[in-house]
Amino acid sequence: MIGYIAGALTTIAFAPQLIKALTTKSTKDVCLLMLLCSTSYMVLWLFYGIQVDDPAIIAANSVSVILAASLRGLKLNYEYINLVDNFGKIIRGSKYKYAFLWK
């Protein structure tokens, strides 16, 4: 029972941040390194849970990996879109020879 409670709390921890990222379309305050580390350790715990055949570890980390990976995907998506958009604005306003390609 303690394992299920701990797993539920761990899983719920990423939900508010994911909801906020989806509603605001911004992840600038989320650390990518933290997401990479979190997703990695959750995947390792999931593999461990599968090896020892522990349903509490498997259930909690399966959902946690999905939530953390979704947040990481949003972070990469939003950061990449902003980077490309800002780069395009810089190029369009410059006097580079091939700036017409960005129009």
mmCIF file of N, CA and C in Angstrom:
data_model
loop_
_atom_site.group_PDB
_atom_site.id
_atom_site.type_symbol
_atom_site.label_atom_id
_atom_site.label_comp_id
_atom_site.label_asym_id
_atom_site.label_seq_id
_atom_site.Cartn_x
_atom_site.Cartn_y
_atom_site.Cartn_z
ATOM 1 N N MET A 1 0.821 -1.194 0.000
ATOM 2 C CA MET A 1 0.000 0.000 0.000
ATOM 3 C C MET A 1 0.864 1.257 0.000
ATOM 4 N N ILE A 2 1.945 1.232 0.767
ATOM 5 C CA ILE A 2 2.835 2.392 0.808
ATOM 6 C C ILE A 2 3.450 2.645 -0.567
ATOM 7 N N GLY A 3 3.786 1.589 -1.270
ATOM 8 C CA GLY A 3 4.342 1.726 -2.617
ATOM 9 C C GLY A 3 3.365 2.381 -3.575
ATOM 10 N N TYR A 4 2.095 2.016 -3.488
ATOM 11 C CA TYR A 4 1.093 2.632 -4.364
ATOM 12 C C TYR A 4 0.896 4.109 -4.033
ATOM 13 N N ILE A 5 0.897 4.457 -2.754
ATOM 14 C CA ILE A 5 0.749 5.865 -2.346
ATOM 15 C C ILE A 5 1.952 6.671 -2.819
ATOM 16 N N ALA A 6 3.154 6.158 -2.595
ATOM 17 C CA ALA A 6 4.370 6.845 -3.045
ATOM 18 C C ALA A 6 4.376 6.992 -4.567
ATOM 19 N N GLY A 7 3.970 5.953 -5.259
ATOM 20 C CA GLY A 7 3.905 6.010 -6.717
ATOM 21 C C GLY A 7 2.892 7.016 -7.218
ATOM 22 N N ALA A 8 1.751 7.073 -6.563
ATOM 23 C CA ALA A 8 0.721 8.042 -6.958
ATOM 24 C C ALA A 8 1.212 9.471 -6.768
ATOM 25 N N LEU A 9 1.871 9.729 -5.654
ATOM 26 C CA LEU A 9 2.388 11.073 -5.398
ATOM 27 C C LEU A 9 3.491 11.445 -6.386
ATOM 28 N N THR A 10 4.345 10.494 -6.712
ATOM 29 C CA THR A 10 5.399 10.742 -7.700
ATOM 30 C C THR A 10 4.790 11.029 -9.064
ATOM 31 N N THR A 11 3.782 10.279 -9.411
ATOM 32 C CA THR A 11 3.125 10.461 -10.708
ATOM 33 C C THR A 11 2.409 11.801 -10.785
ATOM 34 N N ILE A 12 1.729 12.165 -9.737
ATOM 35 C CA ILE A 12 0.972 13.419 -9.711
ATOM 36 C C ILE A 12 1.890 14.631 -9.780
ATOM 37 N N ALA A 13 3.140 14.488 -9.363
ATOM 38 C CA ALA A 13 4.063 15.619 -9.301
ATOM 39 C C ALA A 13 4.262 16.305 -10.654
ATOM 40 N N PHE A 14 4.247 15.581 -11.748
ATOM 41 C CA PHE A 14 4.461 16.183 -13.065
ATOM 42 C C PHE A 14 3.178 16.714 -13.699
ATOM 43 N N ALA A 15 2.042 16.288 -13.235
ATOM 44 C CA ALA A 15 0.773 16.682 -13.850
ATOM 45 C C ALA A 15 0.530 18.196 -13.826
ATOM 46 N N PRO A 16 0.703 18.899 -12.699
ATOM 47 C CA PRO A 16 0.448 20.345 -12.713
ATOM 48 C C PRO A 16 1.363 21.103 -13.680
ATOM 49 N N GLN A 17 2.625 20.706 -13.756
ATOM 50 C CA GLN A 17 3.547 21.384 -14.668
ATOM 51 C C GLN A 17 3.165 21.122 -16.118
ATOM 52 N N LEU A 18 2.737 19.907 -16.412
ATOM 53 C CA LEU A 18 2.317 19.574 -17.771
ATOM 54 C C LEU A 18 1.062 20.349 -18.149
ATOM 55 N N ILE A 19 0.109 20.441 -17.248
ATOM 56 C CA ILE A 19 -1.123 21.199 -17.505
ATOM 57 C C ILE A 19 -0.807 22.670 -17.728
ATOM 58 N N LYS A 20 0.077 23.223 -16.904
ATOM 59 C CA LYS A 20 0.457 24.634 -17.061
ATOM 60 C C LYS A 20 1.140 24.867 -18.409
ATOM 61 N N ALA A 21 2.021 23.963 -18.800
ATOM 62 C CA ALA A 21 2.713 24.097 -20.082
ATOM 63 C C ALA A 21 1.733 24.024 -21.249
ATOM 64 N N LEU A 22 0.750 23.155 -21.142
ATOM 65 C CA LEU A 22 -0.244 23.039 -22.212
ATOM 66 C C LEU A 22 -1.125 24.276 -22.305
ATOM 67 N N THR A 23 -1.489 24.857 -21.171
ATOM 68 C CA THR A 23 -2.383 26.019 -21.186
ATOM 69 C C THR A 23 -1.663 27.306 -21.546
ATOM 70 N N THR A 24 -0.415 27.470 -21.096
ATOM 71 C CA THR A 24 0.310 28.715 -21.369
ATOM 72 C C THR A 24 1.154 28.643 -22.630
ATOM 73 N N LYS A 25 1.336 27.453 -23.167
ATOM 74 C CA LYS A 25 2.202 27.231 -24.333
ATOM 75 C C LYS A 25 3.624 27.730 -24.073
ATOM 76 N N SER A 26 4.065 27.605 -22.837
ATOM 77 C CA SER A 26 5.407 28.052 -22.460
ATOM 78 C C SER A 26 6.025 27.060 -21.483
ATOM 79 N N THR A 27 7.302 26.795 -21.702
ATOM 80 C CA THR A 27 8.049 25.925 -20.796
ATOM 81 C C THR A 27 9.375 26.569 -20.420
ATOM 82 N N LYS A 28 9.451 27.882 -20.521
ATOM 83 C CA LYS A 28 10.725 28.560 -20.282
ATOM 84 C C LYS A 28 11.220 28.396 -18.848
ATOM 85 N N ASP A 29 10.330 28.160 -17.903
ATOM 86 C CA ASP A 29 10.732 28.002 -16.509
ATOM 87 C C ASP A 29 11.006 26.553 -16.130
ATOM 88 N N VAL A 30 10.930 25.651 -17.085
ATOM 89 C CA VAL A 30 11.180 24.235 -16.825
ATOM 90 C C VAL A 30 12.605 23.917 -17.277
ATOM 91 N N CYS A 31 13.364 23.290 -16.414
ATOM 92 C CA CYS A 31 14.756 22.956 -16.714
ATOM 93 C C CYS A 31 14.826 21.668 -17.540
ATOM 94 N N LEU A 32 15.433 21.744 -18.701
ATOM 95 C CA LEU A 32 15.544 20.581 -19.572
ATOM 96 C C LEU A 32 16.387 19.485 -18.929
ATOM 97 N N LEU A 33 17.458 19.847 -18.237
ATOM 98 C CA LEU A 33 18.295 18.849 -17.580
ATOM 99 C C LEU A 33 17.510 18.077 -16.520
ATOM 100 N N MET A 34 16.660 18.782 -15.779
ATOM 101 C CA MET A 34 15.825 18.112 -14.780
ATOM 102 C C MET A 34 14.884 17.120 -15.459
ATOM 103 N N LEU A 35 14.311 17.502 -16.585
ATOM 104 C CA LEU A 35 13.407 16.607 -17.311
ATOM 105 C C LEU A 35 14.152 15.387 -17.855
ATOM 106 N N LEU A 36 15.352 15.599 -18.361
ATOM 107 C CA LEU A 36 16.143 14.478 -18.873
ATOM 108 C C LEU A 36 16.507 13.515 -17.747
ATOM 109 N N CYS A 37 16.938 14.059 -16.618
ATOM 110 C CA CYS A 37 17.285 13.209 -15.470
ATOM 111 C C CYS A 37 16.054 12.476 -14.938
ATOM 112 N N SER A 38 14.958 13.192 -14.799
ATOM 113 C CA SER A 38 13.738 12.583 -14.267
ATOM 114 C C SER A 38 13.230 11.468 -15.162
ATOM 115 N N THR A 39 13.184 11.728 -16.441
ATOM 116 C CA THR A 39 12.706 10.710 -17.372
ATOM 117 C C THR A 39 13.632 9.495 -17.341
ATOM 118 N N SER A 40 14.930 9.744 -17.261
ATOM 119 C CA SER A 40 15.897 8.633 -17.230
ATOM 120 C C SER A 40 15.723 7.770 -15.986
ATOM 121 N N TYR A 41 15.611 8.403 -14.824
ATOM 122 C CA TYR A 41 15.488 7.574 -13.621
ATOM 123 C C TYR A 41 14.138 6.868 -13.565
ATOM 124 N N MET A 42 13.111 7.476 -14.130
ATOM 125 C CA MET A 42 11.808 6.807 -14.159
ATOM 126 C C MET A 42 11.835 5.579 -15.069
ATOM 127 N N VAL A 43 12.525 5.705 -16.191
ATOM 128 C CA VAL A 43 12.659 4.563 -17.103
ATOM 129 C C VAL A 43 13.438 3.439 -16.416
ATOM 130 N N LEU A 44 14.500 3.815 -15.705
ATOM 131 C CA LEU A 44 15.270 2.791 -14.987
ATOM 132 C C LEU A 44 14.434 2.129 -13.894
ATOM 133 N N TRP A 45 13.642 2.901 -13.157
ATOM 134 C CA TRP A 45 12.755 2.320 -12.145
ATOM 135 C C TRP A 45 11.710 1.418 -12.799
ATOM 136 N N LEU A 46 11.222 1.822 -13.969
ATOM 137 C CA LEU A 46 10.255 0.985 -14.683
ATOM 138 C C LEU A 46 10.882 -0.357 -15.058
ATOM 139 N N PHE A 47 12.099 -0.331 -15.595
ATOM 140 C CA PHE A 47 12.785 -1.579 -15.915
ATOM 141 C C PHE A 47 13.004 -2.428 -14.667
ATOM 142 N N TYR A 48 13.369 -1.785 -13.577
ATOM 143 C CA TYR A 48 13.564 -2.514 -12.325
ATOM 144 C C TYR A 48 12.243 -3.156 -11.876
ATOM 145 N N GLY A 49 11.156 -2.387 -11.940
ATOM 146 C CA GLY A 49 9.853 -2.916 -11.556
ATOM 147 C C GLY A 49 9.451 -4.117 -12.386
ATOM 148 N N ILE A 50 9.791 -4.079 -13.671
ATOM 149 C CA ILE A 50 9.489 -5.212 -14.554
ATOM 150 C C ILE A 50 10.334 -6.425 -14.162
ATOM 151 N N GLN A 51 11.617 -6.178 -13.845
ATOM 152 C CA GLN A 51 12.499 -7.286 -13.463
ATOM 153 C C GLN A 51 12.050 -7.974 -12.179
ATOM 154 N N VAL A 52 11.622 -7.186 -11.186
ATOM 155 C CA VAL A 52 11.215 -7.788 -9.911
ATOM 156 C C VAL A 52 9.719 -8.087 -9.879
ATOM 157 N N ASP A 53 9.037 -7.771 -10.978
ATOM 158 C CA ASP A 53 7.604 -8.025 -11.111
ATOM 159 C C ASP A 53 6.797 -7.373 -9.980
ATOM 160 N N ASP A 54 7.021 -6.061 -9.804
ATOM 161 C CA ASP A 54 6.322 -5.291 -8.770
ATOM 162 C C ASP A 54 5.303 -4.368 -9.442
ATOM 163 N N PRO A 55 3.999 -4.665 -9.313
ATOM 164 C CA PRO A 55 2.972 -3.882 -9.990
ATOM 165 C C PRO A 55 2.945 -2.405 -9.569
ATOM 166 N N ALA A 56 3.269 -2.119 -8.316
ATOM 167 C CA ALA A 56 3.255 -0.726 -7.848
ATOM 168 C C ALA A 56 4.321 0.087 -8.572
ATOM 169 N N ILE A 57 5.509 -0.450 -8.687
ATOM 170 C CA ILE A 57 6.599 0.256 -9.367
ATOM 171 C C ILE A 57 6.308 0.379 -10.853
ATOM 172 N N ILE A 58 5.785 -0.668 -11.445
ATOM 173 C CA ILE A 58 5.478 -0.655 -12.877
ATOM 174 C C ILE A 58 4.394 0.370 -13.185
ATOM 175 N N ALA A 59 3.315 0.363 -12.430
ATOM 176 C CA ALA A 59 2.196 1.273 -12.690
ATOM 177 C C ALA A 59 2.610 2.726 -12.503
ATOM 178 N N ALA A 60 3.246 3.015 -11.390
ATOM 179 C CA ALA A 60 3.612 4.398 -11.100
ATOM 180 C C ALA A 60 4.604 4.946 -12.117
ATOM 181 N N ASN A 61 5.606 4.179 -12.436
ATOM 182 C CA ASN A 61 6.631 4.681 -13.345
ATOM 183 C C ASN A 61 6.190 4.686 -14.796
ATOM 184 N N SER A 62 5.258 3.833 -15.172
ATOM 185 C CA SER A 62 4.715 3.883 -16.532
ATOM 186 C C SER A 62 4.021 5.220 -16.780
ATOM 187 N N VAL A 63 3.170 5.605 -15.863
ATOM 188 C CA VAL A 63 2.449 6.870 -16.008
ATOM 189 C C VAL A 63 3.413 8.045 -15.861
ATOM 190 N N SER A 64 4.344 7.954 -14.920
ATOM 191 C CA SER A 64 5.317 9.036 -14.707
ATOM 192 C C SER A 64 6.180 9.265 -15.942
ATOM 193 N N VAL A 65 6.613 8.190 -16.578
ATOM 194 C CA VAL A 65 7.430 8.323 -17.793
ATOM 195 C C VAL A 65 6.636 9.032 -18.883
ATOM 196 N N ILE A 66 5.374 8.676 -19.029
ATOM 197 C CA ILE A 66 4.535 9.318 -20.053
ATOM 198 C C ILE A 66 4.392 10.810 -19.773
ATOM 199 N N LEU A 67 4.115 11.175 -18.520
ATOM 200 C CA LEU A 67 3.949 12.590 -18.171
ATOM 201 C C LEU A 67 5.253 13.366 -18.340
ATOM 202 N N ALA A 68 6.347 12.824 -17.825
ATOM 203 C CA ALA A 68 7.634 13.514 -17.916
ATOM 204 C C ALA A 68 8.106 13.616 -19.368
ATOM 205 N N ALA A 69 7.928 12.559 -20.138
ATOM 206 C CA ALA A 69 8.326 12.592 -21.544
ATOM 207 C C ALA A 69 7.465 13.572 -22.335
ATOM 208 N N SER A 70 6.187 13.676 -21.990
ATOM 209 C CA SER A 70 5.314 14.652 -22.645
ATOM 210 C C SER A 70 5.768 16.068 -22.349
ATOM 211 N N LEU A 71 6.105 16.327 -21.104
ATOM 212 C CA LEU A 71 6.587 17.651 -20.731
ATOM 213 C C LEU A 71 7.915 17.948 -21.422
ATOM 214 N N ARG A 72 8.794 16.954 -21.493
ATOM 215 C CA ARG A 72 10.063 17.138 -22.187
ATOM 216 C C ARG A 72 9.827 17.409 -23.673
ATOM 217 N N GLY A 73 8.880 16.703 -24.268
ATOM 218 C CA GLY A 73 8.548 16.945 -25.670
ATOM 219 C C GLY A 73 8.021 18.342 -25.897
ATOM 220 N N LEU A 74 7.163 18.806 -24.992
ATOM 221 C CA LEU A 74 6.668 20.180 -25.103
ATOM 222 C C LEU A 74 7.802 21.179 -24.963
ATOM 223 N N LYS A 75 8.705 20.935 -24.032
ATOM 224 C CA LYS A 75 9.855 21.825 -23.824
ATOM 225 C C LYS A 75 10.687 21.924 -25.094
ATOM 226 N N LEU A 76 11.016 20.792 -25.675
ATOM 227 C CA LEU A 76 11.810 20.804 -26.902
ATOM 228 C C LEU A 76 11.045 21.444 -28.057
ATOM 229 N N ASN A 77 9.756 21.156 -28.148
ATOM 230 C CA ASN A 77 8.941 21.714 -29.213
ATOM 231 C C ASN A 77 8.837 23.231 -29.093
ATOM 232 N N TYR A 78 8.481 23.724 -27.913
ATOM 233 C CA TYR A 78 8.320 25.168 -27.730
ATOM 234 C C TYR A 78 9.650 25.896 -27.862
ATOM 235 N N GLU A 79 10.723 25.321 -27.333
ATOM 236 C CA GLU A 79 12.029 25.970 -27.424
ATOM 237 C C GLU A 79 12.503 25.984 -28.876
ATOM 238 N N TYR A 80 12.291 24.904 -29.601
ATOM 239 C CA TYR A 80 12.715 24.832 -30.998
ATOM 240 C C TYR A 80 11.933 25.816 -31.854
ATOM 241 N N ILE A 81 10.628 25.884 -31.642
ATOM 242 C CA ILE A 81 9.800 26.820 -32.413
ATOM 243 C C ILE A 81 10.234 28.251 -32.156
ATOM 244 N N ASN A 82 10.466 28.607 -30.892
ATOM 245 C CA ASN A 82 10.903 29.966 -30.571
ATOM 246 C C ASN A 82 12.276 30.264 -31.159
ATOM 247 N N LEU A 83 13.183 29.286 -31.112
ATOM 248 C CA LEU A 83 14.517 29.480 -31.655
ATOM 249 C C LEU A 83 14.463 29.733 -33.158
ATOM 250 N N VAL A 84 13.708 28.911 -33.874
ATOM 251 C CA VAL A 84 13.597 29.062 -35.322
ATOM 252 C C VAL A 84 12.894 30.368 -35.667
ATOM 253 N N ASP A 85 11.842 30.712 -34.932
ATOM 254 C CA ASP A 85 11.115 31.948 -35.189
ATOM 255 C C ASP A 85 12.005 33.167 -34.974
ATOM 256 N N ASN A 86 12.739 33.192 -33.881
ATOM 257 C CA ASN A 86 13.627 34.318 -33.603
ATOM 258 C C ASN A 86 14.764 34.394 -34.612
ATOM 259 N N PHE A 87 15.298 33.256 -35.025
ATOM 260 C CA PHE A 87 16.354 33.241 -36.024
ATOM 261 C C PHE A 87 15.842 33.804 -37.348
ATOM 262 N N GLY A 88 14.614 33.430 -37.711
ATOM 263 C CA GLY A 88 14.022 33.949 -38.938
ATOM 264 C C GLY A 88 13.835 35.447 -38.893
ATOM 265 N N LYS A 89 13.441 35.983 -37.747
ATOM 266 C CA LYS A 89 13.281 37.434 -37.602
ATOM 267 C C LYS A 89 14.617 38.147 -37.731
ATOM 268 N N ILE A 90 15.661 37.561 -37.180
ATOM 269 C CA ILE A 90 16.992 38.163 -37.263
ATOM 270 C C ILE A 90 17.460 38.169 -38.713
ATOM 271 N N ILE A 91 17.277 37.043 -39.408
ATOM 272 C CA ILE A 91 17.728 36.940 -40.800
ATOM 273 C C ILE A 91 16.945 37.897 -41.701
ATOM 274 N N ARG A 92 15.620 37.976 -41.498
ATOM 275 C CA ARG A 92 14.805 38.846 -42.351
ATOM 276 C C ARG A 92 15.194 40.315 -42.207
ATOM 277 N N GLY A 93 15.638 40.701 -41.031
ATOM 278 C CA GLY A 93 16.001 42.091 -40.804
ATOM 279 C C GLY A 93 17.442 42.400 -41.154
ATOM 280 N N SER A 94 18.176 41.453 -41.689
ATOM 281 C CA SER A 94 19.590 41.662 -41.974
ATOM 282 C C SER A 94 19.813 41.929 -43.455
ATOM 283 N N LYS A 95 21.060 42.150 -43.780
ATOM 284 C CA LYS A 95 21.442 42.404 -45.167
ATOM 285 C C LYS A 95 22.222 41.225 -45.751
ATOM 286 N N TYR A 96 21.918 40.015 -45.251
ATOM 287 C CA TYR A 96 22.597 38.836 -45.774
ATOM 288 C C TYR A 96 22.179 38.579 -47.213
ATOM 289 N N LYS A 97 23.074 37.981 -47.976
ATOM 290 C CA LYS A 97 22.846 37.718 -49.386
ATOM 291 C C LYS A 97 21.646 36.825 -49.632
ATOM 292 N N TYR A 98 21.436 35.815 -48.770
ATOM 293 C CA TYR A 98 20.361 34.851 -48.981
ATOM 294 C C TYR A 98 19.193 35.066 -48.019
ATOM 295 N N ALA A 99 19.008 36.270 -47.524
ATOM 296 C CA ALA A 99 17.921 36.537 -46.573
ATOM 297 C C ALA A 99 16.558 36.320 -47.215
ATOM 298 N N PHE A 100 16.463 36.399 -48.540
ATOM 299 C CA PHE A 100 15.179 36.198 -49.214
ATOM 300 C C PHE A 100 14.638 34.784 -48.996
ATOM 301 N N LEU A 101 15.506 33.850 -48.676
ATOM 302 C CA LEU A 101 15.056 32.468 -48.463
ATOM 303 C C LEU A 101 14.175 32.346 -47.226
ATOM 304 N N TRP A 102 14.263 33.254 -46.297
ATOM 305 C CA TRP A 102 13.510 33.193 -45.063
ATOM 306 C C TRP A 102 12.183 33.939 -45.155
ATOM 307 N N LYS A 103 11.878 34.553 -46.268
ATOM 308 C CA LYS A 103 10.644 35.319 -46.416
ATOM 309 C C LYS A 103 9.493 34.433 -46.793
#
